[in-house]
mmCIF file of C-alpha atoms in Angstrom:
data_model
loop_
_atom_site.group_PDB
_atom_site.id
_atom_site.type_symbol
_atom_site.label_atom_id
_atom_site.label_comp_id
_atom_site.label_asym_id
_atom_site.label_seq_id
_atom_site.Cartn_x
_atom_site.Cartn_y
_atom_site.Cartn_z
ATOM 1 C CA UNK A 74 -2.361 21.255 -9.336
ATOM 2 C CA UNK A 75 1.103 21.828 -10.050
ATOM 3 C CA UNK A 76 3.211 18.524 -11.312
ATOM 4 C CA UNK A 77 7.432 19.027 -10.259
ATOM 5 C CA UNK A 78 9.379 16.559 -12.888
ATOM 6 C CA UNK A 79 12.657 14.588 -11.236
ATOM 7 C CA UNK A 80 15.048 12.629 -13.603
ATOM 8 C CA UNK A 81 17.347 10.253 -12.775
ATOM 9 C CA UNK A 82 18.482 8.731 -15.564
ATOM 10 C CA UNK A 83 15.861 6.169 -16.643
ATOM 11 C CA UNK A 84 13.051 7.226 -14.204
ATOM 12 C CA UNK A 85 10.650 9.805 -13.632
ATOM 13 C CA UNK A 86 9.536 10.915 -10.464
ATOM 14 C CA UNK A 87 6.311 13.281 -11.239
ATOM 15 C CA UNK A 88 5.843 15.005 -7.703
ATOM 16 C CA UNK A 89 1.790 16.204 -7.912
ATOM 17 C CA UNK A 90 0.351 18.900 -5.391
ATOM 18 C CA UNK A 91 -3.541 20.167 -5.178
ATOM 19 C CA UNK A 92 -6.527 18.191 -5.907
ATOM 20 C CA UNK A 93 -6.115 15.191 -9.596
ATOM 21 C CA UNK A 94 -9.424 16.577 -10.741
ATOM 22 C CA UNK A 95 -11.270 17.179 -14.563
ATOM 23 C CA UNK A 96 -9.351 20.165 -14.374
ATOM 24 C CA UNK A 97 -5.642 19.092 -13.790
ATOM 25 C CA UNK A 98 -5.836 15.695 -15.158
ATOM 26 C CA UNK A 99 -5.271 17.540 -18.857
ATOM 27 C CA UNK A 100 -2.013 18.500 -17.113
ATOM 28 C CA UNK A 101 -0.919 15.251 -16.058
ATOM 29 C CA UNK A 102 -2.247 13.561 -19.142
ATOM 30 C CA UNK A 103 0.081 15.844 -21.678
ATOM 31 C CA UNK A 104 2.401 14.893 -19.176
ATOM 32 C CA UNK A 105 2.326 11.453 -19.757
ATOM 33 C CA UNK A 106 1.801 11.486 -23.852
ATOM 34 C CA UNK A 107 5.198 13.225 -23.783
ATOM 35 C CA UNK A 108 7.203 10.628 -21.703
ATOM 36 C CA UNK A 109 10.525 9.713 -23.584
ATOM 37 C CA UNK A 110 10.820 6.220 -24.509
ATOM 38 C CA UNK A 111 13.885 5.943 -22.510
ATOM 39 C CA UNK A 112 11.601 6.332 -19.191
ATOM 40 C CA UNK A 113 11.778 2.538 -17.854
ATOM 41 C CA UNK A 114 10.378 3.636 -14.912
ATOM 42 C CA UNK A 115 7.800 6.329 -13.848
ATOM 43 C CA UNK A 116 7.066 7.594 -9.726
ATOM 44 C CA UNK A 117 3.981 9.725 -9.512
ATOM 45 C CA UNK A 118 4.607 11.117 -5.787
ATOM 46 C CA UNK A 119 1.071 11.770 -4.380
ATOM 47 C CA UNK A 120 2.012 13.185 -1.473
ATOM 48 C CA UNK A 121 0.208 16.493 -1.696
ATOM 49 C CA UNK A 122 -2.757 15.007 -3.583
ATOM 50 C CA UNK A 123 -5.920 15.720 -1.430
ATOM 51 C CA UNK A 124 -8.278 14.553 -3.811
ATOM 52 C CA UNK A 125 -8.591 12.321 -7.236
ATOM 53 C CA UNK A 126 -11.864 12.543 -9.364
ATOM 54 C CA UNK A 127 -12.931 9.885 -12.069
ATOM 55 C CA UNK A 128 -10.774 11.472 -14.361
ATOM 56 C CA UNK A 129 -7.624 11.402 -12.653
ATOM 57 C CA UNK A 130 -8.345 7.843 -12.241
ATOM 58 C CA UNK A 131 -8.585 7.590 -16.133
ATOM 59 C CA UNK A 132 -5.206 9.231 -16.689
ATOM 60 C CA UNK A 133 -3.790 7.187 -13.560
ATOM 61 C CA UNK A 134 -4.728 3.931 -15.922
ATOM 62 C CA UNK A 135 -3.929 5.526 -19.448
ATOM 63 C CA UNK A 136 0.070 6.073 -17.584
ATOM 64 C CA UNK A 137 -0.150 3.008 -16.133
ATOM 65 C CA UNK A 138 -1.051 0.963 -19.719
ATOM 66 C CA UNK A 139 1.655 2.984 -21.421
ATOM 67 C CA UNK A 140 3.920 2.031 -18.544
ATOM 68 C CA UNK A 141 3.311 -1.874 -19.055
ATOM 69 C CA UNK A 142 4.737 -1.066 -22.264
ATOM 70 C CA UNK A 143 7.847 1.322 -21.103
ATOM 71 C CA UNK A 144 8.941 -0.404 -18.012
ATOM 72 C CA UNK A 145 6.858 -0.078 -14.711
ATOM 73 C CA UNK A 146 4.776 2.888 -12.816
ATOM 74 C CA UNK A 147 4.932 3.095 -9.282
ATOM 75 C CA UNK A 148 2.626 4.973 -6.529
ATOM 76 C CA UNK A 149 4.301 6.734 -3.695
ATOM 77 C CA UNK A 150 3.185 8.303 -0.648
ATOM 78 C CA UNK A 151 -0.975 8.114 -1.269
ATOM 79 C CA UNK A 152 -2.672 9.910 1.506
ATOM 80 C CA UNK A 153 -5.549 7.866 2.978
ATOM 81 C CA UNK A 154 -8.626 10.057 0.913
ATOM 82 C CA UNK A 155 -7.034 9.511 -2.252
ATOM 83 C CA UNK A 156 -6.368 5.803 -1.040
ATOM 84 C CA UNK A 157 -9.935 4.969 -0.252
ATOM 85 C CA UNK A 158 -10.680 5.864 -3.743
ATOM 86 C CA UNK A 159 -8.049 3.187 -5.213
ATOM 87 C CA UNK A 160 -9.768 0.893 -2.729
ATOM 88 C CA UNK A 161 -13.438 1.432 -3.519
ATOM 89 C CA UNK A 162 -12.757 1.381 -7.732
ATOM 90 C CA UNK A 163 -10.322 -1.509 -7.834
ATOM 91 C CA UNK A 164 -7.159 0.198 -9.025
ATOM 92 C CA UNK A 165 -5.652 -0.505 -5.796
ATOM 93 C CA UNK A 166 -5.488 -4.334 -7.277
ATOM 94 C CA UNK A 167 -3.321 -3.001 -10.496
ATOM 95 C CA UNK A 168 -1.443 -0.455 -8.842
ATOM 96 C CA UNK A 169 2.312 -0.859 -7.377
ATOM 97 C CA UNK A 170 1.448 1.443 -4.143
ATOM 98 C CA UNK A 171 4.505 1.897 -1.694
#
């Protein structure tokens, strides 16, 4: 997976590519630990996400808990695999999806 950080001003935009997997999720999660606590606002693109595993879905909840916190987290561009799997476990009902 490769992650492609955006800034503008107070929000993040974290572009992810590849497959949110046991693998990559590390990678997102340090991502997330190291958000500044000027970030009032955090975009994780999922346009090129193919596939999420159950922990992808962990770290998609630990950024979204330290986002209630922050500001707000929002979901852009989920592909219809990756939505089915936001359907099926419920995060689809505490997600901001556009």
């Amino acid at each position: 997976m490769t992650i492609t950080k955006t800034r503008d001003g107070a929000t993040l935009t974290l572009a992810l590519t590849g497959r949110l997997d046991a693998v990559s999720a590390a990678e997102l999660g340090q991502q997330v630990e190291a958000l500044e606590a000027d970030i009032t606002k955090l975009v994780l693109d999922f346009a090129g996400v193919e596939y999420i595993s159950s922990a992808g879905l962990r770290i998609i909840l630990l950024a979204q808990k330290k986002m209630n916190r922050q500001g707000v987290m929002l979901l852009r561009h989920v592909g219809e695999p990756v939505m089915e799997v936001f359907t099926m476990t419920g995060f689809s009902d505490i997600l901001v999806i556009e």
